[in-house]
XYZ file of N, CA, C and O in Angstrom:
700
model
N 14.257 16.132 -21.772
C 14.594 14.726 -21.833
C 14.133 13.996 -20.577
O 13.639 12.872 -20.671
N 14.242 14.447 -19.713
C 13.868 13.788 -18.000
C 12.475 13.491 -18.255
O 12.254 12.331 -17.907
N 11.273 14.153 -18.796
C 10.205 14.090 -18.973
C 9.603 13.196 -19.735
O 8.476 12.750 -19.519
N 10.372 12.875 -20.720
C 10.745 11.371 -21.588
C 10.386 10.299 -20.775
O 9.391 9.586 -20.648
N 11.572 10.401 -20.223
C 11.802 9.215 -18.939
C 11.169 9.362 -18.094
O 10.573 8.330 -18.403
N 10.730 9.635 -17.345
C 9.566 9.849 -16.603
C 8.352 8.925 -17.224
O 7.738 8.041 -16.626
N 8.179 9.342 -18.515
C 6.783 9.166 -18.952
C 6.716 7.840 -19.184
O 5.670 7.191 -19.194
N 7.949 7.359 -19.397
C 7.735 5.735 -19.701
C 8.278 4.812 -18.202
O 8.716 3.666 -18.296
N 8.162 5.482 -16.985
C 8.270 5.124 -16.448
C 6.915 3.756 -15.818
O 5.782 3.982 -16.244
N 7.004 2.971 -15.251
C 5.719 2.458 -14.961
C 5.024 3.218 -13.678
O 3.848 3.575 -13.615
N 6.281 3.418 -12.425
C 5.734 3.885 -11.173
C 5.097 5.140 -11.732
O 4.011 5.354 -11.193
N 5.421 6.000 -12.608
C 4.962 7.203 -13.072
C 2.934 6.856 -13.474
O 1.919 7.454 -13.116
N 3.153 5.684 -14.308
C 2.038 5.592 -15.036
C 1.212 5.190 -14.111
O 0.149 5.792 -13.957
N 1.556 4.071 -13.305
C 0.492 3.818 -11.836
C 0.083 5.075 -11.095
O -1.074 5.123 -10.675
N 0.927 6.133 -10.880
C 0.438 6.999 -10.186
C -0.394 8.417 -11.135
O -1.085 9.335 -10.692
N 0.019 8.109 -12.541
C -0.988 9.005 -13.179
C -2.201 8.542 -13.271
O -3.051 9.413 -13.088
N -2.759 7.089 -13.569
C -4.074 6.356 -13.416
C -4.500 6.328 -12.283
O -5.689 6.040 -12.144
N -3.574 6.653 -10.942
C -4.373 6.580 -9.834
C -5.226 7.892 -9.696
O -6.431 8.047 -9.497
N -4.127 8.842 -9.880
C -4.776 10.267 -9.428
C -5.556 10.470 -10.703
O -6.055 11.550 -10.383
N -5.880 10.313 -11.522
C -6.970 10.860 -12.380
C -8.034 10.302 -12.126
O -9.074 10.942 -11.974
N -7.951 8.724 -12.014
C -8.847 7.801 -11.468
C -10.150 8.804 -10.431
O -11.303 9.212 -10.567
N -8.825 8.828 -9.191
C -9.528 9.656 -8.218
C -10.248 10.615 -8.645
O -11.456 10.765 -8.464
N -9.303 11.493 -9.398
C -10.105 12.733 -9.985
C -11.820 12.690 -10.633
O -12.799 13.345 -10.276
N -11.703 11.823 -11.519
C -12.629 11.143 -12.381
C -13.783 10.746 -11.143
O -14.851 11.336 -10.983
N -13.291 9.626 -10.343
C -14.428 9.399 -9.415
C -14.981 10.622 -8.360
O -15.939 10.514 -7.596
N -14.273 11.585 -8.504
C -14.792 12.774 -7.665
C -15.847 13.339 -8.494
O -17.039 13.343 -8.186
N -15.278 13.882 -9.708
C -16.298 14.780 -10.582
C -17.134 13.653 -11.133
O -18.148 14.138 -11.636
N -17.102 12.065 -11.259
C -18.588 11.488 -11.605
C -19.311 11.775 -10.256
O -20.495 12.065 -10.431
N -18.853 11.768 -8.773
C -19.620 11.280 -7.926
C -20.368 12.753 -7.226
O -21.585 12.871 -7.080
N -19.514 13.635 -6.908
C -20.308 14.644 -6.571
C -21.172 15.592 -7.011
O -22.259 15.965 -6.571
N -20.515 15.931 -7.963
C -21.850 17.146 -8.596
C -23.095 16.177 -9.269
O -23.900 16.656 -10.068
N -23.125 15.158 -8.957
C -24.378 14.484 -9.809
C -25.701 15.178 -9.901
O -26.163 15.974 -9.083
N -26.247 14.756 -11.024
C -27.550 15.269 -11.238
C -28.791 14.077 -11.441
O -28.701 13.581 -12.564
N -29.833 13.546 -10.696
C -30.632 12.409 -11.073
C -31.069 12.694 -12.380
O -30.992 13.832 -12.844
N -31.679 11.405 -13.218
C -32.186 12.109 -14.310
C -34.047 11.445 -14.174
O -34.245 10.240 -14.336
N -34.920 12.156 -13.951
C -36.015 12.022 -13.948
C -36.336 10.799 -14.487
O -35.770 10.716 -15.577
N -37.195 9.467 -14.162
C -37.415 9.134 -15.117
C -36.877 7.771 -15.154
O -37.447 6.878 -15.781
N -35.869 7.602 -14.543
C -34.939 6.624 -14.584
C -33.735 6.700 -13.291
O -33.521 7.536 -12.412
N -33.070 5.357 -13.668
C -32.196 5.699 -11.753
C -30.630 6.175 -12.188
O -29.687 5.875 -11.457
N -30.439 6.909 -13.383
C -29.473 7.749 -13.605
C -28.833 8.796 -13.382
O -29.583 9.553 -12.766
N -27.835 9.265 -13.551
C -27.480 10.491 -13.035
C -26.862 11.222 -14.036
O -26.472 10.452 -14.913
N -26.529 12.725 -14.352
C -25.246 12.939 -14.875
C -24.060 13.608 -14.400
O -24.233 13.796 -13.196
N -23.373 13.883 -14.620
C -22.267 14.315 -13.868
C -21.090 14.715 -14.800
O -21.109 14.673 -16.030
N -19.941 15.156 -13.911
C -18.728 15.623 -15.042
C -18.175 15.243 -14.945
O -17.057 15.746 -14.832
N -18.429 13.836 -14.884
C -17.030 12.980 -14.882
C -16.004 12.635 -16.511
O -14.867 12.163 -16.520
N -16.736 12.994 -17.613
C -16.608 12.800 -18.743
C -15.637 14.074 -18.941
O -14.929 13.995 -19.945
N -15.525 14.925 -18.364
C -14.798 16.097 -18.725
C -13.513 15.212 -18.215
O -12.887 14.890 -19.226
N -13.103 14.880 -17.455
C -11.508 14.118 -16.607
C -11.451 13.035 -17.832
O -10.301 12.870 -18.238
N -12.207 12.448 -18.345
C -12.229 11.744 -19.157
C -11.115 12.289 -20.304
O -9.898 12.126 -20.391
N -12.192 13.089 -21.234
C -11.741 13.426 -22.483
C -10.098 14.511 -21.390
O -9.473 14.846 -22.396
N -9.768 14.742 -20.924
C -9.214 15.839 -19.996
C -7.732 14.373 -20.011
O -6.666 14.498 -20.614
N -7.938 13.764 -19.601
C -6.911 12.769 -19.395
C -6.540 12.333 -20.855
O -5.349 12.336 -21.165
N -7.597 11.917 -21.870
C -7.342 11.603 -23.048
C -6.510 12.204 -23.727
O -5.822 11.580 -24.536
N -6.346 13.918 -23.510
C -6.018 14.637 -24.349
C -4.819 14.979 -24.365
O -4.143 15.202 -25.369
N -4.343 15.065 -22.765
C -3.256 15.296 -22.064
C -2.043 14.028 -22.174
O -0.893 13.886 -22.589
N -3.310 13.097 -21.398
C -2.026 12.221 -21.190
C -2.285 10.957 -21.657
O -2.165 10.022 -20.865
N -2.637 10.737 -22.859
C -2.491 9.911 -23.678
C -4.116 8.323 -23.850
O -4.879 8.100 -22.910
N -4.164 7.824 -24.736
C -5.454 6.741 -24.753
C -5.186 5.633 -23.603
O -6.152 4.937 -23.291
N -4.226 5.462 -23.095
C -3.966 4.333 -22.105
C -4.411 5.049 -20.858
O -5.409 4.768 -20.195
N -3.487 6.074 -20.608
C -3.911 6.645 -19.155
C -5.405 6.906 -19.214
O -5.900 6.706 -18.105
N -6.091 7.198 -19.916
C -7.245 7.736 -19.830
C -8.849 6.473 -19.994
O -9.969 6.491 -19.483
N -8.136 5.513 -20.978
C -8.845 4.115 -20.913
C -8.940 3.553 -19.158
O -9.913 3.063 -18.585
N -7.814 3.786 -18.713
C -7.616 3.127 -17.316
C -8.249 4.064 -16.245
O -8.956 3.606 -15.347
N -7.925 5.622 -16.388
C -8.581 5.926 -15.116
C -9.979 6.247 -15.152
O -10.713 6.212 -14.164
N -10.482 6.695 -16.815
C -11.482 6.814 -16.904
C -12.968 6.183 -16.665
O -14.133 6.493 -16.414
N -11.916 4.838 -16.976
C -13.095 2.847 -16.294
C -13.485 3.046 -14.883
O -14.583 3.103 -14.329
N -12.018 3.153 -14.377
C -11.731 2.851 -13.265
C -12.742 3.989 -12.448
O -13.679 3.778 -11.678
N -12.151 5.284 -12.944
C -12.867 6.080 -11.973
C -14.469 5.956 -12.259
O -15.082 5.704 -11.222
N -15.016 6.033 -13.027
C -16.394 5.942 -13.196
C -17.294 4.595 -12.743
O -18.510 4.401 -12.729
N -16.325 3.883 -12.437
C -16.716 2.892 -11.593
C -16.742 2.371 -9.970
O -17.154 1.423 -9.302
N -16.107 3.490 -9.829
C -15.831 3.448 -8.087
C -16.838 4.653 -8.278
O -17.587 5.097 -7.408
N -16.747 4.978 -9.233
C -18.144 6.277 -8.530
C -19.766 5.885 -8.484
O -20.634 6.504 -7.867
N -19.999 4.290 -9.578
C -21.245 4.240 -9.187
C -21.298 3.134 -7.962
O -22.335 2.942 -7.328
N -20.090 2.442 -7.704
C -20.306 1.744 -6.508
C -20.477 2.511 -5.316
O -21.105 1.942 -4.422
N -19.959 3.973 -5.031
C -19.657 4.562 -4.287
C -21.448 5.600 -3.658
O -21.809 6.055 -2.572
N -21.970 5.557 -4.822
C -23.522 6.375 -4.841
C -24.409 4.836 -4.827
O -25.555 4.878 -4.380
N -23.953 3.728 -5.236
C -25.256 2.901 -4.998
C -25.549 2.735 -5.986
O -26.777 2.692 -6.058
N -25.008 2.583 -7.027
C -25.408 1.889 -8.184
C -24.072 0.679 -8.726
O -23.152 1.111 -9.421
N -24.100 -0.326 -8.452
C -23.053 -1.601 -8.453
C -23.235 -2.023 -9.858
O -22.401 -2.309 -10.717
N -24.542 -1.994 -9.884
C -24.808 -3.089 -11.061
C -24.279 -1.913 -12.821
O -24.079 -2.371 -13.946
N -24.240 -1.127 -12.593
C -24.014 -0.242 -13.273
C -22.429 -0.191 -13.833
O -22.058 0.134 -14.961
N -21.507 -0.668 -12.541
C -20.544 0.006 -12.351
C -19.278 -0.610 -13.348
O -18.261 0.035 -13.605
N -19.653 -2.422 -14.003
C -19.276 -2.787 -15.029
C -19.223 -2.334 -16.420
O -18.353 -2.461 -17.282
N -20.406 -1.759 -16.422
C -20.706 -0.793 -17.867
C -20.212 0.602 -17.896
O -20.210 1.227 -18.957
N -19.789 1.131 -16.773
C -19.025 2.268 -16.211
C -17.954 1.965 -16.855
O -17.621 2.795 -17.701
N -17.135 0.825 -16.711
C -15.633 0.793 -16.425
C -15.584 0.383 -17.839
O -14.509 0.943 -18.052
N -15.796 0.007 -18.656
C -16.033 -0.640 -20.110
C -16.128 0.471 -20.527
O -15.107 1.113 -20.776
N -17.499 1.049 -20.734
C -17.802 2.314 -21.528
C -16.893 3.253 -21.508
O -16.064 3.184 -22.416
N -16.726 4.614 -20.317
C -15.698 5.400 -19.992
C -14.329 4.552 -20.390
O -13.728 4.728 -21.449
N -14.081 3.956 -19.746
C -12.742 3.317 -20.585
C -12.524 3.323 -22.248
O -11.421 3.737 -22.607
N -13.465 2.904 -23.309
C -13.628 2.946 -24.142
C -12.973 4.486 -25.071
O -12.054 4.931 -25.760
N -14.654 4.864 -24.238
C -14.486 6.441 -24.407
C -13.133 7.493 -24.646
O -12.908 8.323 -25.528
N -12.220 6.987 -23.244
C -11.394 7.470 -23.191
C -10.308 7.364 -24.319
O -9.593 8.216 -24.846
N -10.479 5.653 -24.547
C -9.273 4.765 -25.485
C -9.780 5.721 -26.878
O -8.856 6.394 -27.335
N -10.927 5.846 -27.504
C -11.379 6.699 -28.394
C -10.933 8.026 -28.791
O -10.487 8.421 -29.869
N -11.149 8.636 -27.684
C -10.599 9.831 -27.908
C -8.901 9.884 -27.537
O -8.371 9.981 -28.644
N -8.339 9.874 -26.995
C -7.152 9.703 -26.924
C -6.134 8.836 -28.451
O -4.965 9.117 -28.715
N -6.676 8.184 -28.938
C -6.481 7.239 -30.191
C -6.393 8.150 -31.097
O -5.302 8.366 -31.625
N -7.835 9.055 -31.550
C -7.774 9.668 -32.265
C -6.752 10.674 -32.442
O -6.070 10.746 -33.464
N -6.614 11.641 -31.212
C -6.150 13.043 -31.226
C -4.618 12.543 -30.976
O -3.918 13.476 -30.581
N -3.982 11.415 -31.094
C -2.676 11.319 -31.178
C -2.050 11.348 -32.838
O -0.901 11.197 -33.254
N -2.995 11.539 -33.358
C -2.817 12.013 -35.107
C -2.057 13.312 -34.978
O -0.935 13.462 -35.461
N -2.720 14.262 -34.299
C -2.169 15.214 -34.372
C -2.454 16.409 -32.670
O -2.951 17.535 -32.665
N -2.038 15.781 -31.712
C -1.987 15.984 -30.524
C -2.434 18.145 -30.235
O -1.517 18.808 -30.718
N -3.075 18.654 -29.877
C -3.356 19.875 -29.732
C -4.303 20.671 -30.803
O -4.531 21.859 -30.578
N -4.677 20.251 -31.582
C -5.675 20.388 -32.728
C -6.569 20.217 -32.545
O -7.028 19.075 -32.565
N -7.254 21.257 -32.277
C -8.844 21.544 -31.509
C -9.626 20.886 -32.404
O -10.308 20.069 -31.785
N -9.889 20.852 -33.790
C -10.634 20.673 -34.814
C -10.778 19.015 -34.395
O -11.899 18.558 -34.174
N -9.859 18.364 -34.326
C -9.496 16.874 -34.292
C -9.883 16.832 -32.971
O -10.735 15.947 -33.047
N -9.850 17.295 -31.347
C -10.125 17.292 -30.627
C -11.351 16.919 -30.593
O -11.675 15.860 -30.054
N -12.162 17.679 -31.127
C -13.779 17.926 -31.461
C -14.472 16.932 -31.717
O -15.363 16.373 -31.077
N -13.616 16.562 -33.556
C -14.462 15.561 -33.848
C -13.854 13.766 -32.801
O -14.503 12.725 -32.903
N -12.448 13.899 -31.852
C -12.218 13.034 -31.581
C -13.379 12.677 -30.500
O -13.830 11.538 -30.387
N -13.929 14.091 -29.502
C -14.466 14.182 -28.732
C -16.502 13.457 -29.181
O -17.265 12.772 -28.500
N -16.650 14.057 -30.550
C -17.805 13.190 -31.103
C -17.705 11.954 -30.918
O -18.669 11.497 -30.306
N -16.788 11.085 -31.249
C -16.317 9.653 -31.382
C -16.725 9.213 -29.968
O -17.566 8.333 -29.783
N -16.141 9.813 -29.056
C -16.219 9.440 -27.744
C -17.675 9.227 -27.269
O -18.189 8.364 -26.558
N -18.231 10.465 -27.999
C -19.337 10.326 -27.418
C -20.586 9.552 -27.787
O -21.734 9.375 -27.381
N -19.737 9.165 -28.810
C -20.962 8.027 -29.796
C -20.715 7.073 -28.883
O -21.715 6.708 -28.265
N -19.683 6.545 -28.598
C -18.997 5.256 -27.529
C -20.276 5.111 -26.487
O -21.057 4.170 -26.340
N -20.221 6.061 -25.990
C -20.374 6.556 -24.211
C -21.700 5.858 -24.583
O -21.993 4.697 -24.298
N -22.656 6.979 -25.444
C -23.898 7.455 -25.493
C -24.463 5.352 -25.963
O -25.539 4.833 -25.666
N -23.374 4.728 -26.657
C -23.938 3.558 -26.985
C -24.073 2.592 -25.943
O -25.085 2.170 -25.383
N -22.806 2.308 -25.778
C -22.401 1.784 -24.177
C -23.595 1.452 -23.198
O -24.138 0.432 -22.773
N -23.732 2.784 -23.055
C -25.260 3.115 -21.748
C -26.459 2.690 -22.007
O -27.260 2.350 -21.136
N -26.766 2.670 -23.749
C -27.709 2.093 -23.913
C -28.033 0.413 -24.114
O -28.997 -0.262 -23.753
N -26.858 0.080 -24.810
C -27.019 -1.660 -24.444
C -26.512 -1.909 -23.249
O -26.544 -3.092 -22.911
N -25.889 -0.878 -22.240
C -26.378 -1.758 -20.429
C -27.269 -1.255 -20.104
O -27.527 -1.487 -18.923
N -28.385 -0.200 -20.918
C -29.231 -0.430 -20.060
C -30.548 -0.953 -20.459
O -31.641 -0.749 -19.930
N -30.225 -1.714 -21.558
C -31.276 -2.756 -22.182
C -31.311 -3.820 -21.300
O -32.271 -4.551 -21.057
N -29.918 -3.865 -20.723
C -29.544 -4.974 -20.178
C -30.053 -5.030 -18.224
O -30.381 -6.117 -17.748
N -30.043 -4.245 -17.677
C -30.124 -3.461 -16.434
C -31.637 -2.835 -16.041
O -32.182 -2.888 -14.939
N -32.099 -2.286 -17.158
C -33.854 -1.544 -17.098
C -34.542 -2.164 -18.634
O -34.150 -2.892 -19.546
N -35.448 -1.606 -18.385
C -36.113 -1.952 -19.654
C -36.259 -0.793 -20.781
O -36.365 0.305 -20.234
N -36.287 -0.734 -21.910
C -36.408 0.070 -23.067
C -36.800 1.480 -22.275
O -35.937 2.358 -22.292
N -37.708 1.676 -21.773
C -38.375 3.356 -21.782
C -37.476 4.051 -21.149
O -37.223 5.147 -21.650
N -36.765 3.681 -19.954
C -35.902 4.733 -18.878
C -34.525 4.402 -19.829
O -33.559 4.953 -19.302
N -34.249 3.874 -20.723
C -33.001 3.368 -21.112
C -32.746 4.538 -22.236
O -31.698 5.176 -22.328
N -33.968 4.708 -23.122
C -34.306 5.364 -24.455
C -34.110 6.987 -23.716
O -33.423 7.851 -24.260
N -34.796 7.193 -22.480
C -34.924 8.340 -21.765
C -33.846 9.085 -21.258
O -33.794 10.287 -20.998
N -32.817 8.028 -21.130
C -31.861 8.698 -20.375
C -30.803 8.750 -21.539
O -29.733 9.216 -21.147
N -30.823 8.320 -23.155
C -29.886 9.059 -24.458
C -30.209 10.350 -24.375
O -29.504 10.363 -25.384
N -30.511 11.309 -24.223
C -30.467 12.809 -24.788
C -29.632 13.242 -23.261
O -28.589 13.885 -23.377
N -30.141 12.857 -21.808
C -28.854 13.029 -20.970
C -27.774 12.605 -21.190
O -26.890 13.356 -20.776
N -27.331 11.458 -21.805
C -26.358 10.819 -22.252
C -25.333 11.846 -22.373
O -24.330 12.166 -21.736
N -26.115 12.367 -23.720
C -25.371 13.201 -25.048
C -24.797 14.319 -24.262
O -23.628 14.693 -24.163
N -26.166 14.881 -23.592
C -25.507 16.456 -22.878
C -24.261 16.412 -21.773
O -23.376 17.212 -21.468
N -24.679 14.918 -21.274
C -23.348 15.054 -20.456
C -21.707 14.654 -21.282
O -20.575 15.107 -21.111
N -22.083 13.949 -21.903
C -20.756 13.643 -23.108
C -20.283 15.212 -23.503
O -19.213 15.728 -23.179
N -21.391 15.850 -24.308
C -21.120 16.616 -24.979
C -19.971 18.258 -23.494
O -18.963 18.958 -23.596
N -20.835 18.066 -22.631
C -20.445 18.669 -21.538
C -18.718 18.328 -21.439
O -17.999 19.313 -21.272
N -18.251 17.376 -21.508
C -17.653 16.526 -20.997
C -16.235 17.093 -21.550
O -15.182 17.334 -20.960
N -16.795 17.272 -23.557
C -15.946 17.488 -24.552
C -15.926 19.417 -24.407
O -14.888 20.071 -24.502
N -16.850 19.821 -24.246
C -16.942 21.224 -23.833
C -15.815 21.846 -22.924
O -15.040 22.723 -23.305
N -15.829 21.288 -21.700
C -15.064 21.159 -20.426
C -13.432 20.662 -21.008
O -12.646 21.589 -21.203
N -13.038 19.529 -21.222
C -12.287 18.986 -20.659
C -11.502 19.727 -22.400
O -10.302 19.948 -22.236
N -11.846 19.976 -23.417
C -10.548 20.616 -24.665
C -10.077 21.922 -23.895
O -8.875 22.186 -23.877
N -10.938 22.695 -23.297
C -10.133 23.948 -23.198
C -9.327 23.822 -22.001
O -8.411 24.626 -21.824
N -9.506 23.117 -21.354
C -8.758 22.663 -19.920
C -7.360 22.053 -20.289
O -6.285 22.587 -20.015
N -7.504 21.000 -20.870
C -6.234 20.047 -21.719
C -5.075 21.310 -22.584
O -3.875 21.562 -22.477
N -6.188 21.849 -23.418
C -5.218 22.950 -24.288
C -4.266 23.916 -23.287
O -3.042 24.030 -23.348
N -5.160 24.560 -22.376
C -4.532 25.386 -20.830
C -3.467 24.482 -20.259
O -2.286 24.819 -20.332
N -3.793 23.479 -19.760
C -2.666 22.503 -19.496
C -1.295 22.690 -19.694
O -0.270 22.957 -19.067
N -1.953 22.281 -21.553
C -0.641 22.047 -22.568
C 0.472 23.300 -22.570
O 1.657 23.352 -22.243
N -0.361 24.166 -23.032
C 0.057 25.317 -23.003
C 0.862 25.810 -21.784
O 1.969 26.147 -22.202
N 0.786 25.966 -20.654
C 0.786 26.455 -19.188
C 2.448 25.220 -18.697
O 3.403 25.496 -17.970
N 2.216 24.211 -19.300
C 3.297 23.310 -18.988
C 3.488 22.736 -20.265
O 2.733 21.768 -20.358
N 4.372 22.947 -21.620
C 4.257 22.289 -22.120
C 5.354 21.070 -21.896
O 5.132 20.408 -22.910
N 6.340 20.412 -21.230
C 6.946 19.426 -20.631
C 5.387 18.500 -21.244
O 5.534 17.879 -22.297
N 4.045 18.455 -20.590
C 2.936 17.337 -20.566
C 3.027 16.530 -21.671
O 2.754 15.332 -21.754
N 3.466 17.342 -22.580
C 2.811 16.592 -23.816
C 3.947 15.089 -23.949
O 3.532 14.186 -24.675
N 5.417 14.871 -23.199
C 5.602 13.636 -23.108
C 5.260 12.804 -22.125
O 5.639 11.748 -21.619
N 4.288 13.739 -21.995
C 3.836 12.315 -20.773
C 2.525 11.492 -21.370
O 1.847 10.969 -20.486
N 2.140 11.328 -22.493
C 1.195 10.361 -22.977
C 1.871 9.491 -23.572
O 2.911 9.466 -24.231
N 0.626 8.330 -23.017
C 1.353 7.086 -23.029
C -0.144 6.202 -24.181
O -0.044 5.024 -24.526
């Protein structure tokens, strides 16, 4: 019952969007990978993503997922980016999290919630970066898109399920 309360706490929820946030802007910002070709990168930040979605609900994960993926491209030097960061990943997150509250721990639903997401992501990136570059590095950098999405959903179900499992108290904490 405490865990209840907790979860609908607000100070609770500020400090779960902060620290995932963080989290999120760590794994977009460090392990990056350039992507040839274009001034992109990929990274695992999409795993904290779907990882927050799964755990702790479409709100927490809309919020830190924006958030963090957007302090991570201001943080490497990409600003102009960092609007379509916080939109997209946010999205993403609201997506998957939306879905898998049908039936919360159901890998199958996980999966295909985790597809959804990644249709989001993978779209997202491409009308900012119609908007940002021109067609060729924009078109170039969908198949990185995907692998890092798909990475993202790879990573972050079996992590969430471990979670769940390991503490199950978590599961009232989505909001």
């Amino acid at each position: 019952m405490e865990s209840k309360r907790l979860s609908t706490s607000t100070a609770f929820r500020v400090a779960s969007v902060a620290v995932l946030a963080a989290v999120t802007t760590v794994l977009t910002w460090l392990p990056k990978v350039p992507i040839l070709g274009t001034k992109g990168y990929v990274h695992l930040g999409d795993a904290a993503v779907v990882f927050s979605a799964l755990v702790f609900g479409p709100f927490t994960a809309m919020l830190s997922g924006g958030l963090g993926t957007a302090v991570a491209d201001l943080l490497v030097g990409f600003p102009q980016w960092s609007w379509i960061s916080l939109v997209t990943h946010g999205l993403q997150g609201l997506v998957v999290g939306l879905v898998c509250r049908i039936r919360p721990g159901n890998v199958a639903l996980a999966i295909a919630a985790g597809a959804g997401g990644t249709a989001v992501m993978v779209a997202g990136y491409f009308l900012g970066g119609l908007v940002i570059e021109s067609l060729g590095p924009t078109v170039a950098s969908v198949p990185w898109n995907v692998v890092q999405a798909v990475a993202g959903v790879v990573l972050g179900i079996p992590l969430s399920l471990s979670v769940r499992r390991a503490y199950p108290p978590v599961r009232d904490l989505s909001w």
